[in-house]
Amino acid sequence: MIISPLYRQVVTKNPNFLSCYRSYSSKAISEFGAKDNQYVRTSTNLFREDLDWNSFVKFLVNHFVDKDRVMIYSMACSDGSEAYSLAIFLMEKFSKSLCKKFFPIMAHDVDDLIINSAKSERINIEDCEIYYINKLGINLNKYFVNPKRPLKIKNDMTSYNNVGLFSYEPIQELKQSVEFKKSDILTELNKIKDNGNSVVMCRNVMPYLKEDYIDEIVSVASKVLKDGSFFVTGDYDSTIKIGERLEKSGFYRPLLENQNLFQKGNSKEMIDRLLYGYLI
Ligand SMILES: C[S@@+](CC[C@H](N)C(=O)[O-])C[C@H]1O[C@@H](n2cnc3c(N)ncnc32)[C@H](O)[C@@H]1O
């Protein structure tokens, strides 16, 4: 499966958003999806716009107010953009002491080149992405410094487009907020010992995977996650009707305005508890 460059336009909901994704070719994932060892072009960016990061972090903080530790998993984390986006928004909006219970975020990817770039504690950011980040009101210099050496990723396809690509090194506090490891989604899902305090981000990866692997992800997620925990998808995943599959397996959408957020549990039961709980 080769993703056409049109993909950029397809996933962009906001016509005013200057969409720019960094693309990497990934061969390792052929084991789980793409046929015949084909290279697959996968994309990511900081603060990917299929999630409203601001309301997402506020919702999480509110929801997990009684928990001492919240386990966040960035499955299929690519170069680290997703985990850093979440960590930065948490740090931007909440105090150090409150953020502590969300860190470190556990981030995994199966592709050697991509996960090694994340582990190098550097990230490449495009010039149009920097423009977008500024518009979100985030000061990049608060979270990143210039690295000693620029990051060169062998399978980076972004540079073919002649875009301005700049290397950044996260500040110590941001580095400590994420732990990167090479692993695949199912292996990590199976290890989760949940206590209703987990957030599994499994975003924009499922259309690359084989059908039985996707079914297994949904089934294991439904088994290991307890009521109150979350499974978060991306806009690209909706192309394989992942929402419907999750809803058939014990998840529901707690927020109408966020179609990519799924909570484990029965929505009717939750509503009854909210409405009548104090009477029972
Ligand atoms: C399109 S990127 C998504 C990155 C990020 N989650 C986002 O939404 O921006 C897909 C990533 O999934 C990784 N991947 C593919 N199959 C995987 C698997 N079975 N387990 C873990 N990672 C996988 C690829 O290497 C690639 O980095």
Coordinates of C-alpha atoms and ligand atoms in Angstrom, one line a residue:
M1 CA 0.0 0.0 0.0
I2 CA 1.5 3.3 -1.1
I3 CA -0.1 6.4 0.3
S4 CA -0.5 9.1 -2.3
P5 CA 0.5 12.7 -1.5
L6 CA -3.2 13.5 -1.8
Y7 CA -3.5 12.0 1.7
R8 CA -2.5 15.3 3.1
Q9 CA -5.6 17.0 1.8
V10 CA -7.9 14.1 2.6
V11 CA -7.2 14.2 6.3
T12 CA -7.2 17.9 6.7
K13 CA -10.5 19.1 8.2
N14 CA -9.8 22.7 8.6
P15 CA -9.3 24.4 5.3
N16 CA -7.4 27.3 6.9
F17 CA -4.8 24.9 8.3
L18 CA -1.6 24.9 6.4
S19 CA -1.2 21.2 6.6
C20 CA 2.3 19.8 6.6
Y21 CA 3.3 16.3 7.5
R22 CA 6.8 14.8 7.8
S23 CA 6.8 11.5 5.9
Y24 CA 8.9 8.5 6.5
S25 CA 9.1 5.3 4.5
S26 CA 8.7 2.2 6.7
K27 CA 9.7 -1.2 5.6
A28 CA 9.6 -3.0 9.0
I29 CA 5.8 -2.7 9.2
S30 CA 5.4 -5.2 6.2
E31 CA 5.4 -7.9 8.9
F32 CA 2.1 -6.5 10.2
G33 CA 0.5 -5.0 7.1
A34 CA 1.9 -4.0 3.7
K35 CA 2.3 -6.9 1.3
D36 CA 5.5 -8.1 -0.4
N37 CA 7.9 -6.0 1.6
Q38 CA 6.7 -2.8 0.0
Y39 CA 7.8 0.4 1.6
V40 CA 4.9 2.3 3.1
R41 CA 4.9 6.0 3.4
T42 CA 3.7 7.1 6.8
S43 CA 3.3 10.7 8.1
T44 CA 3.2 12.5 11.3
N45 CA 3.5 16.1 12.7
L46 CA 3.5 17.9 16.0
F47 CA 0.0 18.8 17.3
R48 CA -1.6 16.7 14.5
E49 CA -4.8 18.6 13.9
D50 CA -7.2 15.6 14.1
L51 CA -7.2 16.1 17.9
D52 CA -8.0 19.3 19.8
W53 CA -5.0 19.0 22.1
N54 CA -6.1 21.8 24.4
S55 CA -9.5 20.3 25.3
F56 CA -8.1 16.8 25.2
V57 CA -5.5 17.5 28.0
K58 CA -8.1 19.4 30.1
F59 CA -10.5 16.5 29.7
L60 CA -7.9 14.0 30.8
V61 CA -6.8 16.0 33.9
N62 CA -10.4 16.4 34.9
H63 CA -11.3 12.8 34.3
F64 CA -8.3 11.4 36.2
V65 CA -8.5 13.8 39.1
D66 CA -8.6 11.0 41.6
K67 CA -5.8 8.9 40.1
D68 CA -2.2 9.1 41.4
R69 CA -0.7 7.8 38.2
V70 CA -2.1 7.9 34.6
M71 CA -0.4 5.6 32.1
I72 CA -0.3 7.1 28.6
Y73 CA 0.8 4.9 25.8
S74 CA 1.8 6.4 22.4
M75 CA 1.6 3.3 20.2
A76 CA 3.0 3.7 16.7
C77 CA 4.7 6.9 17.9
S78 CA 6.8 7.5 14.8
D79 CA 9.5 10.1 15.4
G80 CA 8.0 11.1 18.8
S81 CA 5.8 14.0 17.6
E82 CA 2.6 12.6 19.2
A83 CA 4.1 12.0 22.6
Y84 CA 5.8 15.4 22.6
S85 CA 2.6 17.1 21.6
L86 CA 0.7 15.7 24.5
A87 CA 3.6 16.4 27.0
I88 CA 4.0 20.0 25.8
F89 CA 0.2 20.7 26.1
L90 CA 0.1 19.2 29.6
M91 CA 3.1 21.3 30.6
E92 CA 1.7 24.4 28.9
K93 CA -1.6 24.2 30.8
F94 CA -0.8 22.6 34.1
S95 CA 1.7 22.8 37.0
K96 CA 4.8 20.6 37.2
S97 CA 3.4 18.7 40.2
L98 CA 0.1 18.0 38.4
C99 CA 1.8 16.9 35.1
K100 CA 4.0 14.4 37.1
K101 CA 1.4 11.7 37.3
F102 CA 1.1 11.6 33.4
F103 CA 4.9 11.1 32.9
P104 CA 6.7 9.3 31.5
I105 CA 4.5 8.7 28.4
M106 CA 5.4 5.2 27.1
A107 CA 6.1 5.5 23.3
H108 CA 6.6 2.6 20.9
D109 CA 7.1 2.1 17.2
V110 CA 8.0 -1.0 15.3
D111 CA 10.2 0.6 12.7
D112 CA 13.9 0.7 13.6
L113 CA 14.9 3.8 11.7
I114 CA 11.9 5.9 13.1
I115 CA 12.2 4.7 16.7
N116 CA 16.0 5.2 16.6
S117 CA 15.5 8.8 15.5
A118 CA 13.1 9.3 18.4
K119 CA 15.6 7.7 20.8
S120 CA 18.4 10.1 19.5
E121 CA 16.5 12.8 21.5
R122 CA 16.2 15.0 18.4
I123 CA 13.3 15.7 16.1
N124 CA 13.1 17.4 12.7
I125 CA 10.4 20.1 12.2
E126 CA 9.3 21.6 9.0
D127 CA 9.2 25.4 8.5
C128 CA 5.4 25.4 7.7
E129 CA 4.9 23.3 10.9
I130 CA 6.7 26.0 12.9
Y131 CA 4.3 28.6 11.5
Y132 CA 1.3 26.4 12.6
I133 CA 2.8 25.8 16.1
N134 CA 3.2 29.6 16.5
K135 CA -0.4 30.0 15.6
L136 CA -1.4 27.6 18.3
G137 CA 0.3 29.9 20.8
I138 CA 3.2 27.5 21.6
N139 CA 6.6 29.0 21.9
L140 CA 8.9 26.3 20.4
N141 CA 12.0 27.8 22.1
K142 CA 10.5 27.0 25.5
Y143 CA 10.6 23.3 24.8
F144 CA 13.5 22.8 22.3
V145 CA 17.0 23.9 21.8
N146 CA 19.4 23.6 18.9
P147 CA 21.1 20.2 18.9
K148 CA 24.9 19.7 18.6
R149 CA 24.4 17.8 15.4
P150 CA 21.4 17.9 13.0
L151 CA 19.3 14.8 12.8
K152 CA 19.5 12.8 9.5
I153 CA 16.9 10.1 9.1
K154 CA 17.7 7.7 6.3
N155 CA 14.1 7.0 5.4
D156 CA 12.9 10.6 5.7
M157 CA 10.9 11.4 2.6
T158 CA 10.1 15.0 3.6
S159 CA 13.4 16.3 2.5
Y160 CA 12.7 15.2 -1.1
N161 CA 10.0 17.9 -1.2
N162 CA 12.7 20.6 -0.8
V163 CA 11.1 21.9 2.3
G164 CA 12.9 23.7 5.1
L165 CA 13.6 21.0 7.7
F166 CA 15.2 22.0 11.0
S167 CA 16.6 19.7 13.8
Y168 CA 15.6 20.4 17.4
E169 CA 16.6 18.8 20.7
P170 CA 14.0 18.7 23.5
I171 CA 14.8 20.4 26.8
Q172 CA 15.6 18.0 29.7
E173 CA 12.1 18.2 31.2
L174 CA 10.5 17.3 27.9
K175 CA 13.0 14.4 27.3
Q176 CA 12.1 13.0 30.7
S177 CA 8.4 13.1 29.9
V178 CA 8.7 10.3 27.3
E179 CA 10.3 6.9 27.2
F180 CA 10.9 5.5 23.7
K181 CA 11.2 1.8 22.9
K182 CA 11.0 -0.4 19.8
S183 CA 7.9 -2.6 20.0
D184 CA 4.7 -3.4 18.2
I185 CA 1.2 -2.4 19.3
L186 CA -0.1 -5.9 20.2
T187 CA 2.9 -6.8 22.3
E188 CA 2.6 -3.6 24.3
L189 CA -1.3 -3.8 24.6
N190 CA -1.0 -7.3 26.0
K191 CA 1.4 -6.1 28.8
I192 CA -1.0 -3.4 30.1
K193 CA -2.2 -3.9 33.7
D194 CA -4.9 -1.4 33.8
N195 CA -6.6 0.1 36.8
G196 CA -9.0 2.4 34.9
N197 CA -6.1 4.8 34.6
S198 CA -4.8 4.3 31.0
V199 CA -4.9 6.2 27.8
V200 CA -3.9 4.2 24.7
M201 CA -3.1 6.5 21.7
C202 CA -3.2 4.3 18.7
R203 CA -3.5 6.9 16.0
N204 CA -3.3 6.9 12.2
V205 CA -1.8 3.5 12.0
M206 CA -4.6 1.0 11.6
P207 CA -5.2 1.3 7.9
Y208 CA -1.6 0.1 7.4
L209 CA -2.3 -3.1 9.3
K210 CA -3.7 -6.5 8.3
E211 CA -7.4 -7.1 9.1
D212 CA -6.7 -9.9 11.7
Y213 CA -4.1 -7.7 13.5
I214 CA -6.7 -4.9 13.7
D215 CA -9.3 -7.2 15.1
E216 CA -6.8 -8.4 17.6
I217 CA -6.0 -4.9 18.7
V218 CA -9.7 -4.1 19.3
S219 CA -10.2 -7.4 21.2
V220 CA -7.1 -7.1 23.4
A221 CA -7.9 -3.4 24.1
S222 CA -11.4 -4.3 25.2
K223 CA -10.0 -7.1 27.4
V224 CA -7.1 -5.2 29.1
L225 CA -8.7 -1.8 29.5
K226 CA -11.0 -1.4 32.5
D227 CA -14.0 1.0 32.6
G228 CA -12.9 4.6 32.6
S229 CA -9.7 4.1 30.4
F230 CA -9.4 5.5 26.9
F231 CA -8.5 4.4 23.4
V232 CA -7.7 7.3 21.1
T233 CA -7.7 7.0 17.3
G234 CA -6.9 9.4 14.4
D235 CA -8.9 10.7 11.5
Y236 CA -7.1 8.3 9.1
D237 CA -8.2 5.3 11.2
S238 CA -11.9 6.2 10.6
T239 CA -11.3 5.1 7.0
I240 CA -11.5 1.5 8.3
K241 CA -14.5 2.2 10.5
I242 CA -12.5 1.7 13.7
G243 CA -15.1 3.6 15.7
E244 CA -17.9 1.1 14.9
R245 CA -15.6 -1.8 15.8
L246 CA -14.7 -0.2 19.1
E247 CA -18.3 0.5 19.9
K248 CA -19.2 -3.1 19.3
S249 CA -16.5 -4.1 21.8
G250 CA -17.4 -2.1 24.9
F251 CA -16.2 1.4 24.1
Y252 CA -18.3 4.5 23.6
R253 CA -17.6 8.1 22.6
P254 CA -17.8 10.3 25.8
L255 CA -17.5 13.6 23.9
L256 CA -19.6 14.4 20.9
E257 CA -17.2 16.9 19.6
N258 CA -14.2 14.5 19.7
Q259 CA -15.0 11.6 17.4
N260 CA -11.6 10.0 18.0
L261 CA -11.9 9.5 21.7
F262 CA -13.3 6.2 23.0
Q263 CA -13.9 5.4 26.7
K264 CA -14.2 1.9 28.0
G265 CA -17.5 1.2 29.6
N266 CA -21.2 1.3 28.9
S267 CA -22.5 4.7 28.1
K268 CA -26.0 3.9 29.3
E269 CA -24.7 2.7 32.7
M270 CA -22.5 5.8 33.0
I271 CA -25.4 8.2 32.2
D272 CA -27.7 6.3 34.7
R273 CA -24.9 6.6 37.3
L274 CA -24.5 10.3 36.7
L275 CA -28.3 11.0 36.7
Y276 CA -29.4 8.7 39.5
G277 CA -26.2 7.5 41.2
Y278 CA -26.8 9.6 44.3
L279 CA -30.2 8.1 44.7
I280 CA -29.1 4.5 44.6
Ligands
LIG1 C1 1.3 7.4 10.2 S1 2.4 7.1 11.5 C2 1.4 7.6 12.9 C3 2.3 8.4 13.9 C4 1.4 9.0 15.0 N1 0.7 8.1 15.7 C5 0.5 10.1 14.4 O1 -0.7 9.9 14.5 O2 1.0 11.1 13.9 C6 2.3 5.3 11.6 C7 3.5 4.7 12.4 O3 3.0 3.4 12.8 C8 4.2 2.6 12.9 N2 3.7 1.2 12.9 C9 3.2 0.5 11.9 N3 2.8 -0.8 12.2 C10 3.1 -0.8 13.6 C11 2.9 -1.9 14.6 N4 2.4 -3.0 14.3 N5 3.3 -1.6 15.8 C12 3.9 -0.4 16.1 N6 4.1 0.6 15.2 C13 3.7 0.4 14.0 C14 5.0 3.0 11.6 O4 6.3 2.6 11.7 C15 4.8 4.5 11.7 O5 5.8 5.2 12.4

